[in-house]
mmCIF file of C-alpha atoms in Angstrom:
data_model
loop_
_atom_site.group_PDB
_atom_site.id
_atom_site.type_symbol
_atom_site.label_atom_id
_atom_site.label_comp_id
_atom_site.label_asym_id
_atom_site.label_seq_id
_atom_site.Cartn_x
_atom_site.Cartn_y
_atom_site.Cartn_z
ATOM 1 C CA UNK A 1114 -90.094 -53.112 94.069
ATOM 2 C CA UNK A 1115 -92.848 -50.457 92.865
ATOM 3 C CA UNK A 1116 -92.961 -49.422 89.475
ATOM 4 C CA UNK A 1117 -90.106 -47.090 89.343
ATOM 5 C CA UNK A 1118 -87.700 -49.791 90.146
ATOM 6 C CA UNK A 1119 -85.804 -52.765 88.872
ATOM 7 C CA UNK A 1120 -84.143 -55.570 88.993
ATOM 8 C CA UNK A 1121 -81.110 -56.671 86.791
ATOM 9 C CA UNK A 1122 -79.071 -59.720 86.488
ATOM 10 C CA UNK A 1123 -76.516 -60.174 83.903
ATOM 11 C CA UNK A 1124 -74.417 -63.662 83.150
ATOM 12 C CA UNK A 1125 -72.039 -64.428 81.410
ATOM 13 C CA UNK A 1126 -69.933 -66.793 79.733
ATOM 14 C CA UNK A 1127 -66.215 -66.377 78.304
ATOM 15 C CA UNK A 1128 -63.456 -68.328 76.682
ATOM 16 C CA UNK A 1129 -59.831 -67.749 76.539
ATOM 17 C CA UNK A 1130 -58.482 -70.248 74.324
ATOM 18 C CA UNK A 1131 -58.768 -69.877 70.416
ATOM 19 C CA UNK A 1132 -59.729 -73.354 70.063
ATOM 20 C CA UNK A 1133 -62.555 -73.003 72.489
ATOM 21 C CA UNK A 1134 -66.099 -71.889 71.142
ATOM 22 C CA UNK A 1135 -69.083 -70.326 71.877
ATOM 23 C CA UNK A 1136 -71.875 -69.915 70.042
ATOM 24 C CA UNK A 1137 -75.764 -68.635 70.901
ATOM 25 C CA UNK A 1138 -78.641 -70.730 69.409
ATOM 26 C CA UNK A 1139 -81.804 -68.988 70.681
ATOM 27 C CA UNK A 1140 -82.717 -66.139 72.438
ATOM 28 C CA UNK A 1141 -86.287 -65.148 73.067
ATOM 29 C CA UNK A 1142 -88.305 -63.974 76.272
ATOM 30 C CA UNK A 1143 -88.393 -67.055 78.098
ATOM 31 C CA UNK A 1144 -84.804 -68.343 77.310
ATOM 32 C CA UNK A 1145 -81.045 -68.484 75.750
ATOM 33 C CA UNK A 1146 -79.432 -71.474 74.830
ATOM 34 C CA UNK A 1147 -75.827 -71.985 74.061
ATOM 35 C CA UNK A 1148 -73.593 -73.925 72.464
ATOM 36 C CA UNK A 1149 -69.757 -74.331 72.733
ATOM 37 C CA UNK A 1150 -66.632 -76.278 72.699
ATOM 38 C CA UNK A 1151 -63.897 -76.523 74.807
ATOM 39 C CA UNK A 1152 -59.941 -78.020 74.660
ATOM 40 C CA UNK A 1153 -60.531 -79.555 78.619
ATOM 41 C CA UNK A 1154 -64.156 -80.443 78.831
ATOM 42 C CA UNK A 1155 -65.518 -80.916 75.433
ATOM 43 C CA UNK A 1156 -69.125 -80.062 73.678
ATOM 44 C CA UNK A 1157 -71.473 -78.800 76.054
ATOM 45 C CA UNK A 1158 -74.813 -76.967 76.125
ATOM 46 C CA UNK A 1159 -75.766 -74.517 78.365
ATOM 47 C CA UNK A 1160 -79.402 -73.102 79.216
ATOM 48 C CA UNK A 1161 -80.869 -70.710 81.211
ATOM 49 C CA UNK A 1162 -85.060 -70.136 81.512
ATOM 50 C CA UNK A 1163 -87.071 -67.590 83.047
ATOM 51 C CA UNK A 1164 -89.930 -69.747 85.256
ATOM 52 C CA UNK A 1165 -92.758 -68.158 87.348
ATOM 53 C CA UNK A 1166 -92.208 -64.382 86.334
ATOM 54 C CA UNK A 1167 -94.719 -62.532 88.612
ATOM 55 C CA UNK A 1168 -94.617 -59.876 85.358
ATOM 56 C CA UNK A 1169 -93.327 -59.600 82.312
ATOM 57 C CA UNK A 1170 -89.743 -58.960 82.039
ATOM 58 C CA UNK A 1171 -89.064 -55.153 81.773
ATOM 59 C CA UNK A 1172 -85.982 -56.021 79.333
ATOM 60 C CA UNK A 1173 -83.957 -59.331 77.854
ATOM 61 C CA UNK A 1174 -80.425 -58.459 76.146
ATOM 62 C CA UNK A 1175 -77.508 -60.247 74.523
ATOM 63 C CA UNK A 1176 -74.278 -59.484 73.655
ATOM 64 C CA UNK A 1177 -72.157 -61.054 71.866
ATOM 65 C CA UNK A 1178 -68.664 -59.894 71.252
ATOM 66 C CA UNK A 1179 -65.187 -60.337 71.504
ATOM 67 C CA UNK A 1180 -63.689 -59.816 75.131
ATOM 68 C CA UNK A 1181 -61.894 -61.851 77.958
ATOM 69 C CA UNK A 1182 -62.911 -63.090 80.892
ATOM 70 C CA UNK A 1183 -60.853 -60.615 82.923
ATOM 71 C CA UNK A 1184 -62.548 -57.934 81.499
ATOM 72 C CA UNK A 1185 -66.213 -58.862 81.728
ATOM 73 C CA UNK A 1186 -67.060 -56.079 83.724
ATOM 74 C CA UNK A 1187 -65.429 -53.431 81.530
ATOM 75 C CA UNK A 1188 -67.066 -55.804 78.252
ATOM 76 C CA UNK A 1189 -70.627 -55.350 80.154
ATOM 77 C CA UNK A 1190 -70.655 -51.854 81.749
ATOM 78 C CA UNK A 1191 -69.363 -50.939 78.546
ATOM 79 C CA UNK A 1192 -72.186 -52.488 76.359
ATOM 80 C CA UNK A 1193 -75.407 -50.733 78.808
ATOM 81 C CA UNK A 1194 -77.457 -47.918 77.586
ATOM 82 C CA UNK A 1195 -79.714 -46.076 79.252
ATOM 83 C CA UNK A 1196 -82.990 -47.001 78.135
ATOM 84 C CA UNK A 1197 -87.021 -46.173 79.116
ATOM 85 C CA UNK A 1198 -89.232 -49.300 79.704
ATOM 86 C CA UNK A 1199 -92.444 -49.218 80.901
ATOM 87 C CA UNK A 1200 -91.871 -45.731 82.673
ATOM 88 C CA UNK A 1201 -88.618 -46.825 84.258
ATOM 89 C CA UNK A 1202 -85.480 -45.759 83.631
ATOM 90 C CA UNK A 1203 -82.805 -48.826 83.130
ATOM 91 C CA UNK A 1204 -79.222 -49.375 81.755
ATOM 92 C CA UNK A 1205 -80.208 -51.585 78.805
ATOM 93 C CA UNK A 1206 -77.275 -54.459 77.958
ATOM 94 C CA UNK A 1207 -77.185 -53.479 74.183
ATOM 95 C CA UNK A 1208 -75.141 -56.198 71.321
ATOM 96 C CA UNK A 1209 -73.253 -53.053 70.136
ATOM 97 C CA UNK A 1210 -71.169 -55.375 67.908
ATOM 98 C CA UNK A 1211 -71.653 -58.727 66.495
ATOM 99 C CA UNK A 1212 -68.459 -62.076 65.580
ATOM 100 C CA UNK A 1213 -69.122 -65.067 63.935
ATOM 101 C CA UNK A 1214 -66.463 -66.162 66.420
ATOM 102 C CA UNK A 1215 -67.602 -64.657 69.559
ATOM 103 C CA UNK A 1216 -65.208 -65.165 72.831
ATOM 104 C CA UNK A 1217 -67.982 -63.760 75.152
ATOM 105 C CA UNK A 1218 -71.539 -63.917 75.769
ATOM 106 C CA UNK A 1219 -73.534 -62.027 78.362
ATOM 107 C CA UNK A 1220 -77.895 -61.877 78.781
ATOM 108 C CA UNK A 1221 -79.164 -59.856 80.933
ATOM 109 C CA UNK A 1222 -82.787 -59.791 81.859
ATOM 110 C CA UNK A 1223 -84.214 -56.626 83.776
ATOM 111 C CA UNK A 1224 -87.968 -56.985 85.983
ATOM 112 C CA UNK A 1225 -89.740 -55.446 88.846
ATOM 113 C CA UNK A 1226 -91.216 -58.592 90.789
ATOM 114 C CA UNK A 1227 -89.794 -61.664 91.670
ATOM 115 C CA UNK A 1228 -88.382 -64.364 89.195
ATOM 116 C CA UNK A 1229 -87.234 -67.671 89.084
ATOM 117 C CA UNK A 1230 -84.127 -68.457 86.837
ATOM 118 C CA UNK A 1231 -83.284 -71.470 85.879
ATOM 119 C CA UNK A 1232 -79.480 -72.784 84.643
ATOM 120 C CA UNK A 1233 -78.527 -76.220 83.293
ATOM 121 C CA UNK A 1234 -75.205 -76.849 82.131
ATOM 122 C CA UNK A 1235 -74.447 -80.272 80.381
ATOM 123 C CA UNK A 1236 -71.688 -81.925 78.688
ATOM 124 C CA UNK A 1237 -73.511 -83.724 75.356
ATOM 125 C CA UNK A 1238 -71.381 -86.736 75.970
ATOM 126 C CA UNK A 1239 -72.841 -86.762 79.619
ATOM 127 C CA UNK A 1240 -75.334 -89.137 81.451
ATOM 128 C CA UNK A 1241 -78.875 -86.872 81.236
ATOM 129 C CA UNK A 1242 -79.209 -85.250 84.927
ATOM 130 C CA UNK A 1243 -82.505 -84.695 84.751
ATOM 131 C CA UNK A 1244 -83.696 -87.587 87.181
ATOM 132 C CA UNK A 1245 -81.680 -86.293 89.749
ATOM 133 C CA UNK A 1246 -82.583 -84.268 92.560
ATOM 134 C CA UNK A 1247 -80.716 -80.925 92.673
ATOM 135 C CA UNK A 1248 -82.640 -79.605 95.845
ATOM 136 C CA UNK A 1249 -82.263 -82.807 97.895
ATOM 137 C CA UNK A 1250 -78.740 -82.845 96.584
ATOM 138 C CA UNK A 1251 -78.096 -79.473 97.726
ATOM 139 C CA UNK A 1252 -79.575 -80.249 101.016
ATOM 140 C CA UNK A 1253 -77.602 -82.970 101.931
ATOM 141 C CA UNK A 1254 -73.822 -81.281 100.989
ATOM 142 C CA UNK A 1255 -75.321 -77.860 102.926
ATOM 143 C CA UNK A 1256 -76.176 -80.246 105.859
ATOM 144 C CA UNK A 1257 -72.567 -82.013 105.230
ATOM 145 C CA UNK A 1258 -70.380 -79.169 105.360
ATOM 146 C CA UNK A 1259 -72.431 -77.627 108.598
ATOM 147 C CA UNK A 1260 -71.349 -80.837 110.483
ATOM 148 C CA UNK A 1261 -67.785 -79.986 108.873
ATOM 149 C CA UNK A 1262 -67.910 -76.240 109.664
ATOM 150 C CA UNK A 1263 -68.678 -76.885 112.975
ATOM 151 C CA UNK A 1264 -66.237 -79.959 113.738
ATOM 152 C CA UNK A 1265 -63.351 -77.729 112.361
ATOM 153 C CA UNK A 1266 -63.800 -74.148 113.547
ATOM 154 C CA UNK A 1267 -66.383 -74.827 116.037
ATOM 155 C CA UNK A 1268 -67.593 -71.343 116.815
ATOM 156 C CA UNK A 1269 -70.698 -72.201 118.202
ATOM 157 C CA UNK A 1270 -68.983 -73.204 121.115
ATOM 158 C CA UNK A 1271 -67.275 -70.169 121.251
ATOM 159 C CA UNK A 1272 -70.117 -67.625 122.125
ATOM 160 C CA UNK A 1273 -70.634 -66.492 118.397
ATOM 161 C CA UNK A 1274 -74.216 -65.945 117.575
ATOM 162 C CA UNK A 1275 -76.060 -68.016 114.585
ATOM 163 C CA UNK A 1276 -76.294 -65.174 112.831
ATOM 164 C CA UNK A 1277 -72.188 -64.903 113.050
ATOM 165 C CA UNK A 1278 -71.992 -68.190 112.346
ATOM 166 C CA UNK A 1279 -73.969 -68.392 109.167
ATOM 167 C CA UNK A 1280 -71.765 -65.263 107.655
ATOM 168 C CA UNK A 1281 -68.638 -67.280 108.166
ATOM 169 C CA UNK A 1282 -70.195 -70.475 106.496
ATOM 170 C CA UNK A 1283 -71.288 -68.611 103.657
ATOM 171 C CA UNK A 1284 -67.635 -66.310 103.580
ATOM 172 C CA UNK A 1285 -65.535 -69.701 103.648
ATOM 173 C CA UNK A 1286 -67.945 -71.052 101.415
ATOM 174 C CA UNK A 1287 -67.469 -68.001 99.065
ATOM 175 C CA UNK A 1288 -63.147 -68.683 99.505
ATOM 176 C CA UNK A 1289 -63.339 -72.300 99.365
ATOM 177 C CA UNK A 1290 -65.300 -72.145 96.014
ATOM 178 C CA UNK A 1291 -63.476 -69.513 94.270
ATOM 179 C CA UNK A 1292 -59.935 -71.695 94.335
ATOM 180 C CA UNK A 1293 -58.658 -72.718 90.808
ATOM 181 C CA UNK A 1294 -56.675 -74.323 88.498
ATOM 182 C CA UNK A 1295 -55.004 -71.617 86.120
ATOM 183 C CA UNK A 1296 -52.212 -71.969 83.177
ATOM 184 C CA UNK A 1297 -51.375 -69.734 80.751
ATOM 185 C CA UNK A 1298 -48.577 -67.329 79.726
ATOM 186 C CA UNK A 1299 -48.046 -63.702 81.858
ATOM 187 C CA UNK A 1300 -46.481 -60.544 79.953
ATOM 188 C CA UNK A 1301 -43.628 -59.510 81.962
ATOM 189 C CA UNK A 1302 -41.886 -56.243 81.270
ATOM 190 C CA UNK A 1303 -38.345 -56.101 82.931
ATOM 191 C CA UNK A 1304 -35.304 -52.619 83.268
ATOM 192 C CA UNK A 1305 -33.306 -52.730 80.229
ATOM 193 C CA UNK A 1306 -35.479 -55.221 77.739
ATOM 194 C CA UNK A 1307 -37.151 -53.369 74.745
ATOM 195 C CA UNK A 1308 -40.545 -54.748 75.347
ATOM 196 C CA UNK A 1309 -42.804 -57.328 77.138
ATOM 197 C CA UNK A 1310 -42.064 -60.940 76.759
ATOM 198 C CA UNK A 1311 -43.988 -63.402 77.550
ATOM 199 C CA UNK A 1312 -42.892 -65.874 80.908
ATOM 200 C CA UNK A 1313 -44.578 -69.457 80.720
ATOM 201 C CA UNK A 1314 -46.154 -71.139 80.261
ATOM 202 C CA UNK A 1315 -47.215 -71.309 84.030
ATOM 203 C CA UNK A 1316 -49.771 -73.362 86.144
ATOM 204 C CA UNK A 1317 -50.935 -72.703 89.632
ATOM 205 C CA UNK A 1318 -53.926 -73.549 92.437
ATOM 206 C CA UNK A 1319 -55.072 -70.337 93.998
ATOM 207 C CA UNK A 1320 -57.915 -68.655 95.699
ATOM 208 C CA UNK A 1321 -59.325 -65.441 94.108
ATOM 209 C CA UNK A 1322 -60.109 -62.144 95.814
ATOM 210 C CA UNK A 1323 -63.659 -61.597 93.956
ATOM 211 C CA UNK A 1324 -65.272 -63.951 91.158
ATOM 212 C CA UNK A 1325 -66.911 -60.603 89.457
ATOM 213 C CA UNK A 1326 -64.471 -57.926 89.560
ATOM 214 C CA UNK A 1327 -60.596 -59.563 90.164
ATOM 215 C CA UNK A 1328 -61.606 -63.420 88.781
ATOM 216 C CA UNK A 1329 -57.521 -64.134 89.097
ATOM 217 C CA UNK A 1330 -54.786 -64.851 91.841
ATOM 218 C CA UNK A 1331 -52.839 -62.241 93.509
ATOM 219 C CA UNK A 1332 -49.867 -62.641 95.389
ATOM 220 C CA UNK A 1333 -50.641 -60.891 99.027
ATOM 221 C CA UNK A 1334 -54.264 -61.667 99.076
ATOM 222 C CA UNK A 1335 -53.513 -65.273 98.694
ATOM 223 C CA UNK A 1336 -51.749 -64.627 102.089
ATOM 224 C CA UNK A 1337 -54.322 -63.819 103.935
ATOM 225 C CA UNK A 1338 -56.314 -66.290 102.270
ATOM 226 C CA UNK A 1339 -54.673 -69.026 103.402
ATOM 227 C CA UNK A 1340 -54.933 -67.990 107.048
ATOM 228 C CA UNK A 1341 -58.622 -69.229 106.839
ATOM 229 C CA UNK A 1342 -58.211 -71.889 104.170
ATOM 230 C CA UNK A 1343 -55.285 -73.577 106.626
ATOM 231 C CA UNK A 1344 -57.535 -74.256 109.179
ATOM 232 C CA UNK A 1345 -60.347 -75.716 106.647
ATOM 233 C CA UNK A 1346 -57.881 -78.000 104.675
ATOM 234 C CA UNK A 1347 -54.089 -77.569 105.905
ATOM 235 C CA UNK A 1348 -52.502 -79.778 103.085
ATOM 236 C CA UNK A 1349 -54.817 -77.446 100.360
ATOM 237 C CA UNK A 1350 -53.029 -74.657 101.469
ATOM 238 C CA UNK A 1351 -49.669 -76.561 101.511
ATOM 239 C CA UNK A 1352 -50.120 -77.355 97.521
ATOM 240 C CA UNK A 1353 -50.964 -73.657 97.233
ATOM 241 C CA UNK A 1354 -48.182 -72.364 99.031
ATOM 242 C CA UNK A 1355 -45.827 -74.413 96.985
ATOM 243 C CA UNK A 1356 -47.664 -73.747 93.648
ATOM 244 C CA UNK A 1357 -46.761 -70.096 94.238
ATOM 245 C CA UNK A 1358 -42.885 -70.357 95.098
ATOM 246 C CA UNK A 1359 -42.850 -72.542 92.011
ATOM 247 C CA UNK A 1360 -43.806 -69.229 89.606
ATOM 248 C CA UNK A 1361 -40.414 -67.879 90.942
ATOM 249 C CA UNK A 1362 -37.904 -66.509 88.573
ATOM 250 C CA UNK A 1363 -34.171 -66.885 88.903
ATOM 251 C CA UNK A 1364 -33.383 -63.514 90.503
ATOM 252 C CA UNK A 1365 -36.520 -64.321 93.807
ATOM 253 C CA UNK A 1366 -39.196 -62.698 92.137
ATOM 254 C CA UNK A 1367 -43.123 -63.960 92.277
ATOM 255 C CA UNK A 1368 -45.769 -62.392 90.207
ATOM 256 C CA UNK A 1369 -47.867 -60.126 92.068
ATOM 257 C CA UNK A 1370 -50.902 -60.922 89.797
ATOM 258 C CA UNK A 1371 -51.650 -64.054 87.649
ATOM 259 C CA UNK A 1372 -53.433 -62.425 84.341
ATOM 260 C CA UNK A 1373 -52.553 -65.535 81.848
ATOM 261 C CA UNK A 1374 -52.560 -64.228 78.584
ATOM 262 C CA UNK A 1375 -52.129 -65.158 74.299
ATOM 263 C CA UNK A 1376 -51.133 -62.078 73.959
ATOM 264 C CA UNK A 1377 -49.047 -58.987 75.476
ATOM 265 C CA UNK A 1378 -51.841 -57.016 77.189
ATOM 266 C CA UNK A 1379 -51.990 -56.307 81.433
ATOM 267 C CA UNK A 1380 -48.166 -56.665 81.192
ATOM 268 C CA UNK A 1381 -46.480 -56.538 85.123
ATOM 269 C CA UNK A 1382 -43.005 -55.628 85.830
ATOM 270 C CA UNK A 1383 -40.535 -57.967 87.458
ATOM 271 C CA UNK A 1384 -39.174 -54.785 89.743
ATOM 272 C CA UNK A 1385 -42.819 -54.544 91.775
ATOM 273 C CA UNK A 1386 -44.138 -56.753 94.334
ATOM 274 C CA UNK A 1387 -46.422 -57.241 96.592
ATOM 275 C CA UNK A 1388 -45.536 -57.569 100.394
ATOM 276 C CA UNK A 1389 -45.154 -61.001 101.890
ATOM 277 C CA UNK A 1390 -48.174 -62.186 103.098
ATOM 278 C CA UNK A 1391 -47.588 -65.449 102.993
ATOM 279 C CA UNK A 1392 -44.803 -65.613 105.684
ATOM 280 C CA UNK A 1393 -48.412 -64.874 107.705
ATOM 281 C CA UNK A 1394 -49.475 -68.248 106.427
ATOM 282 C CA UNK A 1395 -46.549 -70.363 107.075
ATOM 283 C CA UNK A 1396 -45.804 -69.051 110.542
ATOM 284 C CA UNK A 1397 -49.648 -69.887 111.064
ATOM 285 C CA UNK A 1398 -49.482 -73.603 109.817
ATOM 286 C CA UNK A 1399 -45.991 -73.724 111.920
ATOM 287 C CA UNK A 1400 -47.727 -72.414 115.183
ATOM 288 C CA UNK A 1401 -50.897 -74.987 113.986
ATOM 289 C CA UNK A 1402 -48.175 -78.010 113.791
ATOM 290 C CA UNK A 1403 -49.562 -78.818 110.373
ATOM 291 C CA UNK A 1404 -46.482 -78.339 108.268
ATOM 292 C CA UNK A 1405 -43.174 -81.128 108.335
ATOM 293 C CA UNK A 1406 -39.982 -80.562 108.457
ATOM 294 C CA UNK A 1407 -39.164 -81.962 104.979
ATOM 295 C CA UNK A 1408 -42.049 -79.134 103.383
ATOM 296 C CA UNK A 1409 -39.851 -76.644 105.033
ATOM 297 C CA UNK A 1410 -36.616 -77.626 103.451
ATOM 298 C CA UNK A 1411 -38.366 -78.014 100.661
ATOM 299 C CA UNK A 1412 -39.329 -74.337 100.355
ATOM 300 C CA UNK A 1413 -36.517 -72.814 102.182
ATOM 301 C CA UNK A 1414 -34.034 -72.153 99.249
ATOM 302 C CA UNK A 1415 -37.351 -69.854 97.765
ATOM 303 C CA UNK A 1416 -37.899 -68.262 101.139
ATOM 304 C CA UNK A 1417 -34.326 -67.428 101.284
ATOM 305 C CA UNK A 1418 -34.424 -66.008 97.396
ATOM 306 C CA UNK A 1419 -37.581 -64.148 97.857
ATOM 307 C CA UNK A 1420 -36.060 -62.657 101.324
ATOM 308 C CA UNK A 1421 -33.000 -61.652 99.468
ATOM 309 C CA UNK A 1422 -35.111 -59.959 96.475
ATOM 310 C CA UNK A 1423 -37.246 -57.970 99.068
ATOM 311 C CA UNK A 1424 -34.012 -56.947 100.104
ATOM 312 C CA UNK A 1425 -32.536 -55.904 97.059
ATOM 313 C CA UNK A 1426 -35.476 -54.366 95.106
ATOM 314 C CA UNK A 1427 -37.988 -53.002 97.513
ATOM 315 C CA UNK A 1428 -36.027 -51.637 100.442
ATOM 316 C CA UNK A 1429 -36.271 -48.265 101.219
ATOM 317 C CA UNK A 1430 -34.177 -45.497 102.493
ATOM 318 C CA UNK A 1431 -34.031 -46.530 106.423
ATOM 319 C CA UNK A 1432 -32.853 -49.768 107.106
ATOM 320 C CA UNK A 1433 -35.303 -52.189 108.054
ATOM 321 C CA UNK A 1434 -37.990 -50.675 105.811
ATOM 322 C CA UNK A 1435 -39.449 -50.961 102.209
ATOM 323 C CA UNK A 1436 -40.815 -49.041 99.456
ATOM 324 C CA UNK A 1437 -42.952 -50.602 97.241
ATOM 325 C CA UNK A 1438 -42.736 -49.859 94.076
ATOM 326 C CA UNK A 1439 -45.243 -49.490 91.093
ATOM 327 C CA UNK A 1440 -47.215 -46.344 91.574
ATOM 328 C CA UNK A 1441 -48.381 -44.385 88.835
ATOM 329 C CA UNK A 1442 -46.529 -41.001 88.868
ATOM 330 C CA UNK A 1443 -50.056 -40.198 86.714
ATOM 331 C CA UNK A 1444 -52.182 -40.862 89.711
ATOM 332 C CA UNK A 1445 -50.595 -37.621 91.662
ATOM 333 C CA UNK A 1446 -53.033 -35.425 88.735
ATOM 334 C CA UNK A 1447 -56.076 -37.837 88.931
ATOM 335 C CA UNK A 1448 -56.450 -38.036 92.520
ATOM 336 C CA UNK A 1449 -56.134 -36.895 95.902
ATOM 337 C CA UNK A 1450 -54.449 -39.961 97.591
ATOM 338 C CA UNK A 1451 -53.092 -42.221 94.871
ATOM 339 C CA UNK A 1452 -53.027 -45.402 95.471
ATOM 340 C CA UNK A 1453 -50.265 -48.137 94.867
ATOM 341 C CA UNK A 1454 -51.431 -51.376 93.482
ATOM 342 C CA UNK A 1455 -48.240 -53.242 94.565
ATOM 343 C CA UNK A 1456 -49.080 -52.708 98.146
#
């Protein structure tokens, strides 16, 4: 990069549990360290060092504050300033507002030439890691789940390039990584109740469209998922399937999107939906003879109640078609082609 340019990398850490701390112990050029406490894992530490900086960083910034994890983007973009270093113009991560209880923590470190960054997160009841290898580590599961890649897809043999092949390792990579375990609460608005309630508490296993900007499960993208994550691990996207139907309400309606919450914020409405991708992903693992009998009776009353709520709540004036619902009747002043979340 020459001189007017830069380099910025921002991470982050969140909790979303009261009981759950976080707490930073030192911040100076070279490093942050931070402390915290969670329900699940227990004390842990977590470092991060600069090593083998070419230059002087142009900028180091935390924030501390009070914020969730599903809106760290909003938290950060919100926090940056624009700010001169050095005769280049940056957005500057700036700690606008300071908790003794912080729920979020984000350092950011701006720089022209090339750095090393180094992480280590450890549990402080854990077996030190230090005498381990992480490169030959790394190494040997990248060389594992090549021979895996290939053995299960096996696209070399079908005239793809290496090139084409190394952007679907790294893109199933990217899906098989993002899939958690999530439980919480959701705020659920419904015609004819006064206000939000809250429906839970509810668990799932689920994929996630993007780990930096939608870091949570959504209904119709989890269809389309599991068209890829079937052919990597068929009974992974059997447990998925089923964790899904199991967030069903009496009436045959699934959650569009899981935002588990404490409180009533990013409330959904039990009348939207999103269409049925995941009919996709069953008539794939049918086709794929990797789903019994038995899982299909299993599922079929759900099929049959989210069939007959599609029917009921999102059909639309021809027969045979739908409407989904959930638009903002705002959107038609903001912008030229508003779009409809729901679909």
């Amino acid at each position: 990069t020459n001189k007017n340019q830069s380099l910025s990398i921002v991470l982050y850490l969140a909790k979303d549990r009261q009981s759950d701390s976080l707490k930073v112990l030192k911040s100076d050029s070279n490093s942050l360290q931070i402390e915290g406490q969670s329900k699940y894992i227990g004390n842990f530490n977590f470092d991060i060092k600069f090593n083998d900086m070419k230059t002087d960083a142009l900028y180091k910034g935390v924030l501390e504050t009070r914020s969730s994890l599903v809106d760290a983007v909003k938290t950060i973009k919100t926090n940056l300033k624009p700010h001169k270093a050095n005769e280049t113009e940056i957005f500057a991560l700036y700690n606008s507002d300071s908790h003794d209880n912080s729920s979020f923590v984000a350092f950011q470190v701006v720089f022209h030439s090339e750095a090393q960054i180094e992480m280590h997160f450890q549990l402080k009841n854990q077996t030190n890691l230090n005498d381990i290898s992480y490169d030959k580590e790394l190494e040997k599961r990248i060389e594992t789940y090549g021979k895996e890649f290939e053995q299960k897809l096996q696209l070399s043999k079908r005239n793809f390039s290496d090139s084409e092949v190394s952007f679907a390792k790294a893109t199933l990579s990217e899906l098989i990584g993002s899939i958690g375990y999530f439980y919480g609460n959701l705020s659920v608005d419904s015609p004819g109740m006064k206000s939000a309630k809250l429906y839970g508490p509810l668990q799932i296993l689920s994929a996630i469209p993007s780990r930096p900007r939608f870091p949570r499960p959504f209904l119709w993208d989890e269809g389309f998922h599991n068209l890829l994550i079937s052919r990597w691990n068929s009974s992974l996207s059997l447990k998925i399937i089923k964790s899904w139907f199991n967030l069903m309400n009496i009436e045959g309606w699934i959650p569009r999107e899981i935002v588990l919450v404490s409180e009533h914020f990013w409330t959904q409405h039990d009348d939207n939906a999103n269409p049925p991708s995941f009919l996709l992903t069953i008539d794939s693992l049918i086709s794929q003879k990797k789903i019994d009998d038995q899982y299909l009776k299993d599922i079929y009353p759900r099929l049959h109640a989210w069939f007959d709520w599609y029917n009921n709540t999102q059909i639309g004036h021809l027969m045979g078609t739908y409407r989904w619902r959930g638009r903002d009747k705002d959107d038609n002043n903001r912008e030229l082609n508003p779009g409809s979340l729901t679909s």
